[in-house]
Tab-separated table of C-alpha atoms in Angstrom:
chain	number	residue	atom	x	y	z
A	1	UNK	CA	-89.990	49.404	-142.153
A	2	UNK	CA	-86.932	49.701	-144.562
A	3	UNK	CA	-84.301	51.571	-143.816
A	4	UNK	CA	-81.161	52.924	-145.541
A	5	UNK	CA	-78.211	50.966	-143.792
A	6	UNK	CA	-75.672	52.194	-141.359
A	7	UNK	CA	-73.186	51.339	-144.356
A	8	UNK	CA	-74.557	53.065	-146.954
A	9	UNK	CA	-75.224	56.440	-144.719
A	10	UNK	CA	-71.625	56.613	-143.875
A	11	UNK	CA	-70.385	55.976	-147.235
A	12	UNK	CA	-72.574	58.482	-148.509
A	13	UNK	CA	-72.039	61.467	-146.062
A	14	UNK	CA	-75.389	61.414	-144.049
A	15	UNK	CA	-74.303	60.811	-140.795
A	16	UNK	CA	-73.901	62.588	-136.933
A	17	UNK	CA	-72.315	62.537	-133.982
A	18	UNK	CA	-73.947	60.928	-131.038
A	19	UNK	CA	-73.403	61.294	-126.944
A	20	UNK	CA	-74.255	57.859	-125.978
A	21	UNK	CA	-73.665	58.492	-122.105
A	22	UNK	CA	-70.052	60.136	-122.614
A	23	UNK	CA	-68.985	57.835	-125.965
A	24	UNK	CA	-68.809	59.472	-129.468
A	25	UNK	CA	-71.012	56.839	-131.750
A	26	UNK	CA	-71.328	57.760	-135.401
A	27	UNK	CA	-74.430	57.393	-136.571
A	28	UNK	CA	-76.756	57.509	-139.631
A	29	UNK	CA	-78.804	60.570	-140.365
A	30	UNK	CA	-82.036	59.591	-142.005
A	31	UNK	CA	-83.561	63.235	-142.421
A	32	UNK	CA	-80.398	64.246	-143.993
A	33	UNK	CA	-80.570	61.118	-146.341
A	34	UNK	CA	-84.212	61.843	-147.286
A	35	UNK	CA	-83.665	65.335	-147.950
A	36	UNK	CA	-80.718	65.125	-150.231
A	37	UNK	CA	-80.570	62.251	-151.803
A	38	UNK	CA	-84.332	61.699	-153.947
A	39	UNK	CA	-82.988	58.159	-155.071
A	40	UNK	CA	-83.670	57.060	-151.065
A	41	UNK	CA	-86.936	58.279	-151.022
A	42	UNK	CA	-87.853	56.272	-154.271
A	43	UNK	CA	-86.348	53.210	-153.468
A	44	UNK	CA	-87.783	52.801	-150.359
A	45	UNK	CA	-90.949	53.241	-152.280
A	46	UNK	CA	-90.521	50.419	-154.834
A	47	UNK	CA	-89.215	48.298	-151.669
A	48	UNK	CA	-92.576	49.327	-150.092
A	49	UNK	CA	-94.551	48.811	-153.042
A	50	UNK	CA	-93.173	44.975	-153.559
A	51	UNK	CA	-93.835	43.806	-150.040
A	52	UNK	CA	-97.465	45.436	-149.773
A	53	UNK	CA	-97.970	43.260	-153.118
A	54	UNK	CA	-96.811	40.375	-151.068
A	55	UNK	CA	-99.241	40.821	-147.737
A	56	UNK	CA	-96.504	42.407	-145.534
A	57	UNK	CA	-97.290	46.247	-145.778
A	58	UNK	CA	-94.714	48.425	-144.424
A	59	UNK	CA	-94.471	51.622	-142.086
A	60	UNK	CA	-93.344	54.416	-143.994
A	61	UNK	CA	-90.068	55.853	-142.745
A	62	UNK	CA	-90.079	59.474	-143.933
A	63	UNK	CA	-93.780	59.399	-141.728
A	64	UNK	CA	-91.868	57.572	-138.893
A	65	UNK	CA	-89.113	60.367	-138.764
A	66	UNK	CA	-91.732	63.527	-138.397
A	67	UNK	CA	-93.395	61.872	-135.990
A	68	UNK	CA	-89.946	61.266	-134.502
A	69	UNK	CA	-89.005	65.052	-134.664
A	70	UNK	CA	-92.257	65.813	-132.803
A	71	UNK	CA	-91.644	63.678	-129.807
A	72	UNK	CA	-88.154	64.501	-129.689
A	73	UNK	CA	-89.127	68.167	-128.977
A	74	UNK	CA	-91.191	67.400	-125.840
A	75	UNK	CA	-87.974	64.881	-125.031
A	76	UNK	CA	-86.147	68.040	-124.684
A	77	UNK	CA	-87.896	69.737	-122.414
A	78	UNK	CA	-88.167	66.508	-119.944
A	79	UNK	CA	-85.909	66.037	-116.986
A	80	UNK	CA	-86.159	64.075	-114.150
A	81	UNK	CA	-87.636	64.357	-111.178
A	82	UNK	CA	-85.139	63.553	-108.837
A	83	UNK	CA	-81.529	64.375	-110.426
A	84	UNK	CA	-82.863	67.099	-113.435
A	85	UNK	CA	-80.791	64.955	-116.004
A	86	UNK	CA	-82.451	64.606	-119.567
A	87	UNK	CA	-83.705	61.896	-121.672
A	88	UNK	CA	-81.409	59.392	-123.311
A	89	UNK	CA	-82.241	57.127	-125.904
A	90	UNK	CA	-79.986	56.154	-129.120
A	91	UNK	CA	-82.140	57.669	-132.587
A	92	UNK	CA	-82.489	53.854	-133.784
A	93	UNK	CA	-84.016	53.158	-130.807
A	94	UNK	CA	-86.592	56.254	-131.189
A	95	UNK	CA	-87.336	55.277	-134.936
A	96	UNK	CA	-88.083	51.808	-133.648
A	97	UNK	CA	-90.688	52.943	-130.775
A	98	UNK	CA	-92.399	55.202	-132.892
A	99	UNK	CA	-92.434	52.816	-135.667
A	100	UNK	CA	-93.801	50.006	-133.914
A	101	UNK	CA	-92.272	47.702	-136.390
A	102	UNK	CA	-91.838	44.231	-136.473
A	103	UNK	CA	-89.425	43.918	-138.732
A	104	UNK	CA	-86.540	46.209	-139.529
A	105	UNK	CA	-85.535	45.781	-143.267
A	106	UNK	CA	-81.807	47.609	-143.657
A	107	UNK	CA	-80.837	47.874	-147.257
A	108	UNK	CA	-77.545	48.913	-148.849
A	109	UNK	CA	-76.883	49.023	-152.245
A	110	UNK	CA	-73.832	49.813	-154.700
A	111	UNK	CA	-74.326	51.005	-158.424
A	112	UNK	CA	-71.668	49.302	-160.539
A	113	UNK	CA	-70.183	50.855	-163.534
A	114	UNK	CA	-68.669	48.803	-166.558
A	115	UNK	CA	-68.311	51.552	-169.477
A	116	UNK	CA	-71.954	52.510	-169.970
A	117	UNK	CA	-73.358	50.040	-168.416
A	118	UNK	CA	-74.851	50.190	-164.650
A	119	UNK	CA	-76.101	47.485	-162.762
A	120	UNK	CA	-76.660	46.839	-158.803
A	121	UNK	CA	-75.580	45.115	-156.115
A	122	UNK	CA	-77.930	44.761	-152.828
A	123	UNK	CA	-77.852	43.273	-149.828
A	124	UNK	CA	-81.520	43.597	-148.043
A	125	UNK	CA	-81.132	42.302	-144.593
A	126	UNK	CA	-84.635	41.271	-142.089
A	127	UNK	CA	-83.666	42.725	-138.595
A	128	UNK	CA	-86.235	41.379	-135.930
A	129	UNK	CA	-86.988	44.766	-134.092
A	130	UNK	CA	-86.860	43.425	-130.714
A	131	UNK	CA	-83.937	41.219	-130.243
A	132	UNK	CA	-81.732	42.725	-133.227
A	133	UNK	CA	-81.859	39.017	-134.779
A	134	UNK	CA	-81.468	38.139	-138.826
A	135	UNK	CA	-84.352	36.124	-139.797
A	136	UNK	CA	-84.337	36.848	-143.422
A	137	UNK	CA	-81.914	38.173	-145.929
A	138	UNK	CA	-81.916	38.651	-150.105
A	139	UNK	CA	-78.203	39.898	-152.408
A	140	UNK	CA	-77.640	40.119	-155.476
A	141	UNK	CA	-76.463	41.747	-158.564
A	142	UNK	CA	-78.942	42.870	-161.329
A	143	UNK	CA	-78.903	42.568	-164.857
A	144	UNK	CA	-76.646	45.449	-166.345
A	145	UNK	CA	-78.246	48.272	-168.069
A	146	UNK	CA	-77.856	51.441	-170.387
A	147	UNK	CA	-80.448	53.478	-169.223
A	148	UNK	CA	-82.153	52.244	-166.131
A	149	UNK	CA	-82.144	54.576	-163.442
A	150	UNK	CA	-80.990	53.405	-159.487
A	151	UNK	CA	-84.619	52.415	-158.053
A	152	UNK	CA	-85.517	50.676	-161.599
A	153	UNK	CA	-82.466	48.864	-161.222
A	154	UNK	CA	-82.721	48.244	-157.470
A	155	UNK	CA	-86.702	46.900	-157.880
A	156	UNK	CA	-85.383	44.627	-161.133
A	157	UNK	CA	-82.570	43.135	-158.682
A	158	UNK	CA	-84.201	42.577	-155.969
A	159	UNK	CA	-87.489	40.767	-157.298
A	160	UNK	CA	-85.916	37.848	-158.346
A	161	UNK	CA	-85.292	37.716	-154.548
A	162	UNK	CA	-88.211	38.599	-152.932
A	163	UNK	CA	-90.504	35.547	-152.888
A	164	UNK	CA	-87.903	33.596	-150.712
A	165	UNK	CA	-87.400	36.611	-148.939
A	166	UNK	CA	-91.051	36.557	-147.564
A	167	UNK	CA	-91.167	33.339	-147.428
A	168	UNK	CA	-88.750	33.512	-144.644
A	169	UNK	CA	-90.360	36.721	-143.356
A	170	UNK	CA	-93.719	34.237	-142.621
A	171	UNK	CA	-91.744	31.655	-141.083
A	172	UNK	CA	-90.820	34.199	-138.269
A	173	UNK	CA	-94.511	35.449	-138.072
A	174	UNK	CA	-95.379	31.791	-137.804
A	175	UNK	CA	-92.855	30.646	-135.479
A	176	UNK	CA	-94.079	33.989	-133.183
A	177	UNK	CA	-97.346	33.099	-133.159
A	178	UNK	CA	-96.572	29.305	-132.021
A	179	UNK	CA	-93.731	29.923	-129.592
A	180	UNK	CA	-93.953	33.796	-128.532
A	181	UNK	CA	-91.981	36.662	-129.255
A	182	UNK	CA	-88.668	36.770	-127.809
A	183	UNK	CA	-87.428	39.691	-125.751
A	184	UNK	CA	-84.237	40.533	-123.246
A	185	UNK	CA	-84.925	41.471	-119.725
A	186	UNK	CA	-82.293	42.564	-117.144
A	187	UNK	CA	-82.198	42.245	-113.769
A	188	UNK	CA	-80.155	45.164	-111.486
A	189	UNK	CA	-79.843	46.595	-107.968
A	190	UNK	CA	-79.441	49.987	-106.754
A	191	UNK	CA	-76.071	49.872	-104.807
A	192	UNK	CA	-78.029	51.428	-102.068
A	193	UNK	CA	-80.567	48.463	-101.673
A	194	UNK	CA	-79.222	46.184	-98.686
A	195	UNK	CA	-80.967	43.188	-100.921
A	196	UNK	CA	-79.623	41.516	-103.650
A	197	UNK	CA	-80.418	38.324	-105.979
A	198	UNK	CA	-79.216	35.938	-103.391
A	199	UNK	CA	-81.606	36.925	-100.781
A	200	UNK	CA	-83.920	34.677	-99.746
A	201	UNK	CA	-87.729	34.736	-99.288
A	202	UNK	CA	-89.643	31.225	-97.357
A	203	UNK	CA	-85.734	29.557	-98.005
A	204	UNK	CA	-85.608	30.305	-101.639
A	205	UNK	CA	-83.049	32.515	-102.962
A	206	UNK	CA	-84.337	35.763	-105.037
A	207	UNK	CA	-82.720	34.656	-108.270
A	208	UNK	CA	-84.477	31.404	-108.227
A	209	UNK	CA	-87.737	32.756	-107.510
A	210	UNK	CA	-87.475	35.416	-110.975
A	211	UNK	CA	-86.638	32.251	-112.587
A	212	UNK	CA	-89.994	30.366	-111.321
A	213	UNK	CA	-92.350	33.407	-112.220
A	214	UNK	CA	-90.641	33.309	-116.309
A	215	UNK	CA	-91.053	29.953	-116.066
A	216	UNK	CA	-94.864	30.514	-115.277
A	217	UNK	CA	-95.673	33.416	-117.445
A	218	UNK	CA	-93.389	32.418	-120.850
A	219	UNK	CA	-94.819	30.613	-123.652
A	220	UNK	CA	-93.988	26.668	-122.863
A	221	UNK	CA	-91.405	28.522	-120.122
A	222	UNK	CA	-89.071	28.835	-122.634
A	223	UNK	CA	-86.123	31.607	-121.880
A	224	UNK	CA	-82.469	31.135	-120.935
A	225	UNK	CA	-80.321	32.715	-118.016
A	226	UNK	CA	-77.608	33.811	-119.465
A	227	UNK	CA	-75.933	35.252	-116.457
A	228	UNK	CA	-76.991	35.588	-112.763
A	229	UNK	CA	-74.630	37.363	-110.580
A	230	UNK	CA	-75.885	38.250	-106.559
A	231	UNK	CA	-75.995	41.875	-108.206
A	232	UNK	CA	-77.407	41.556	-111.827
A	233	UNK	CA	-79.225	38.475	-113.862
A	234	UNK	CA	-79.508	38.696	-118.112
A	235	UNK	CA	-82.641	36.501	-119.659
A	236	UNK	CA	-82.388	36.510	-123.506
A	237	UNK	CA	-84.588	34.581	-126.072
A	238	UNK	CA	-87.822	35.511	-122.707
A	239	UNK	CA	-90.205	33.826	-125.231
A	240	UNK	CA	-93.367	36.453	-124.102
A	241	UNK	CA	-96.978	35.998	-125.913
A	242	UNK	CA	-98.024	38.099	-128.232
A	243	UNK	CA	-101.462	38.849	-126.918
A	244	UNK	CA	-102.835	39.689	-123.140
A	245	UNK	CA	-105.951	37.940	-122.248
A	246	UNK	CA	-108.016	41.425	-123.340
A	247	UNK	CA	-106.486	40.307	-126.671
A	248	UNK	CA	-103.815	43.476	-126.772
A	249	UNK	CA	-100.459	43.363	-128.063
A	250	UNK	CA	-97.750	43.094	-125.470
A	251	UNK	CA	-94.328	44.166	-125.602
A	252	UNK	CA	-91.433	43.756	-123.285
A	253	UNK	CA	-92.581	46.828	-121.255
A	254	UNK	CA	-96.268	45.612	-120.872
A	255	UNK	CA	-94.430	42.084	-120.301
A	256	UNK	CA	-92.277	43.204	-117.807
A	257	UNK	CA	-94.251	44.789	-115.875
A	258	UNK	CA	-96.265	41.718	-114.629
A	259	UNK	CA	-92.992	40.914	-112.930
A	260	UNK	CA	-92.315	44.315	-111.510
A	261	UNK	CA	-95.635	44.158	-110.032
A	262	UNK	CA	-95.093	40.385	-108.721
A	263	UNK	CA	-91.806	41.838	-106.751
A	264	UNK	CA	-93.598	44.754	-105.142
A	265	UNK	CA	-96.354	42.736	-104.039
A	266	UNK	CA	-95.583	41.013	-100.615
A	267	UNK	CA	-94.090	38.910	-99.047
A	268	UNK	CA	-91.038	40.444	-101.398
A	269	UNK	CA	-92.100	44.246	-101.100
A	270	UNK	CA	-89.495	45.197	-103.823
A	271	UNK	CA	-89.572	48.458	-105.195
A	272	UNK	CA	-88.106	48.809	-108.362
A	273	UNK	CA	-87.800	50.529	-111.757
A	274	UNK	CA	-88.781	49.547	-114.555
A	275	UNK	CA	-86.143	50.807	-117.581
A	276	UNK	CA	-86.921	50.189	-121.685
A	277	UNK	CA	-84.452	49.853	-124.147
A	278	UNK	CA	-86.169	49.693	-127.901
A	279	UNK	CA	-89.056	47.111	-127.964
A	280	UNK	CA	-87.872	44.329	-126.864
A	281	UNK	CA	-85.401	44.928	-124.051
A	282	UNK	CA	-86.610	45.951	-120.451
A	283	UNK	CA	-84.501	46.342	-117.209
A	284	UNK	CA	-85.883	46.035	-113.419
A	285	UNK	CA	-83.766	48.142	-111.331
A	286	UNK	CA	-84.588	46.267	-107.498
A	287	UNK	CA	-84.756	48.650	-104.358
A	288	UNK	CA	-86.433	51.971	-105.131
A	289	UNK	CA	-87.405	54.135	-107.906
């Protein structure tokens, strides 16, 4: 899915203020963008167009943000069950689950001006969706021109790019399909559980034993621990499949689960939580719901 960068949302006036738990974030506002400024809506197209020519068809991000606006209504009018507090979720984060995208393609472009002349400068960046990762990018400056409107000179920039573009684009499908998907899971602990990671189960500490279980259930038990306290452990680059043995997609929820499951069962007996984050990053919070 393409989207307008953070960059050129600011610089252009479409943006809002968001509560991330008590912080002020600035951030982009799409539906703004789309509805007063045509030149995103066609650009997006001829990006569109160029990579459906190509074999990579993109979601369509206009679509994407209705169907946003339609689940964010029933968002506010959910609370929880114990405390009454509300739904909170970043609006990237949203666009991303109700995209279902891949790929993340964030463009920003600049129209230069030399007397009469335009031309454009672009910077089309390949975000992997679930871990936030570059895996392709494409800049450049187009020929100038006297007449050429913004997407015409836009599409006429970036195709001399786009083959190696995609080319890198299927190297990351490739690589998925050989070694996994990667996603982030976290490990946490209610401070009213009287357990932590260092507990141990048969002589083997709780931290080890998460460990042994990614090591069983990741593609060629590749994933890193990149920090394991007695309270909290961080896995990054969890190398997950991309396909169940009913041949369904899996995500890090659908991933992450299987271990949230292997904890409850016994002799642990765990209870737990299991918290998303976008796609690709899941959370098990250990000692109750």
């Amino acid at each position: 899915m393409v989207v307008p960068s953070d960059a050129w949302c600011i610089k252009n006036g479409y943006v809002l203020n968001f509560d991330d738990q008590g912080t002020m974030v600035q951030i982009p506002d799409y539906q703004k963008a789309f509805q007063n400024d045509t030149d995103v809506l066609l650009v997006i197209s001829q990006i569109n167009g160029m990579m459906a020519d190509r074999g990579f068809p993109l979601k369509n991000m206009e679509s994407a943000i209705k169907t946003l606006k339609s689940n964010s209504a029933e968002d506010n009018l959910r609370t929880s069950k114990n405390s009454g507090s509300g739904v909170t979720e970043s609006p990237i984060d949203a666009l991303k689950k109700v995209a279902k995208a891949d790929i993340i393609m964030q463009l920003t472009w600049v129209v230069n001006k030399t007397g009469p002349k335009k031309s454009i400068t672009f910077n089309l960046q390949g975000l992997d969706a679930y871990t936030d990762k570059q895996i392709a990018t494409a800049a450049g400056t187009g020929a100038p021109s006297f007449s050429a409107e913004t997407p015409v000179l836009l599409s006429e920039a970036v195709l001399a790019h786009m083959d190696k573009f995609t080319e890198r684009l299927q190297a990351h499908f490739d690589d998925m399909f050989e070694n996994g998907r990667e996603v982030i899971i976290r490990i946490q602990k209610w401070d009213d559980w009287d357990g932590d990671l260092e507990t141990e189960f048969d002589g083997e500490e709780l931290g080890y034993i998460i460990e042994d279980w990614l090591a069983d259930n990741t593609v060629k038990g590749r994933f890193s621990t990149t920090d394991m306290t007695e309270s909290m452990a961080l896995f990054e680059q969890v190398r997950i499949p991309l396909y169940n043995d009913k041949n369904r997609a899996i995500d890090a929820r659908r991933y992450t689960n299987g271990l949230s499951k292997f904890l409850k069962s016994p002799p642990y007996n765990i209870p737990n939580k299991l918290v998303m984050k976008g796609l690709g990053r899941a959370t098990i919070i250990l000692g109750g719901k």
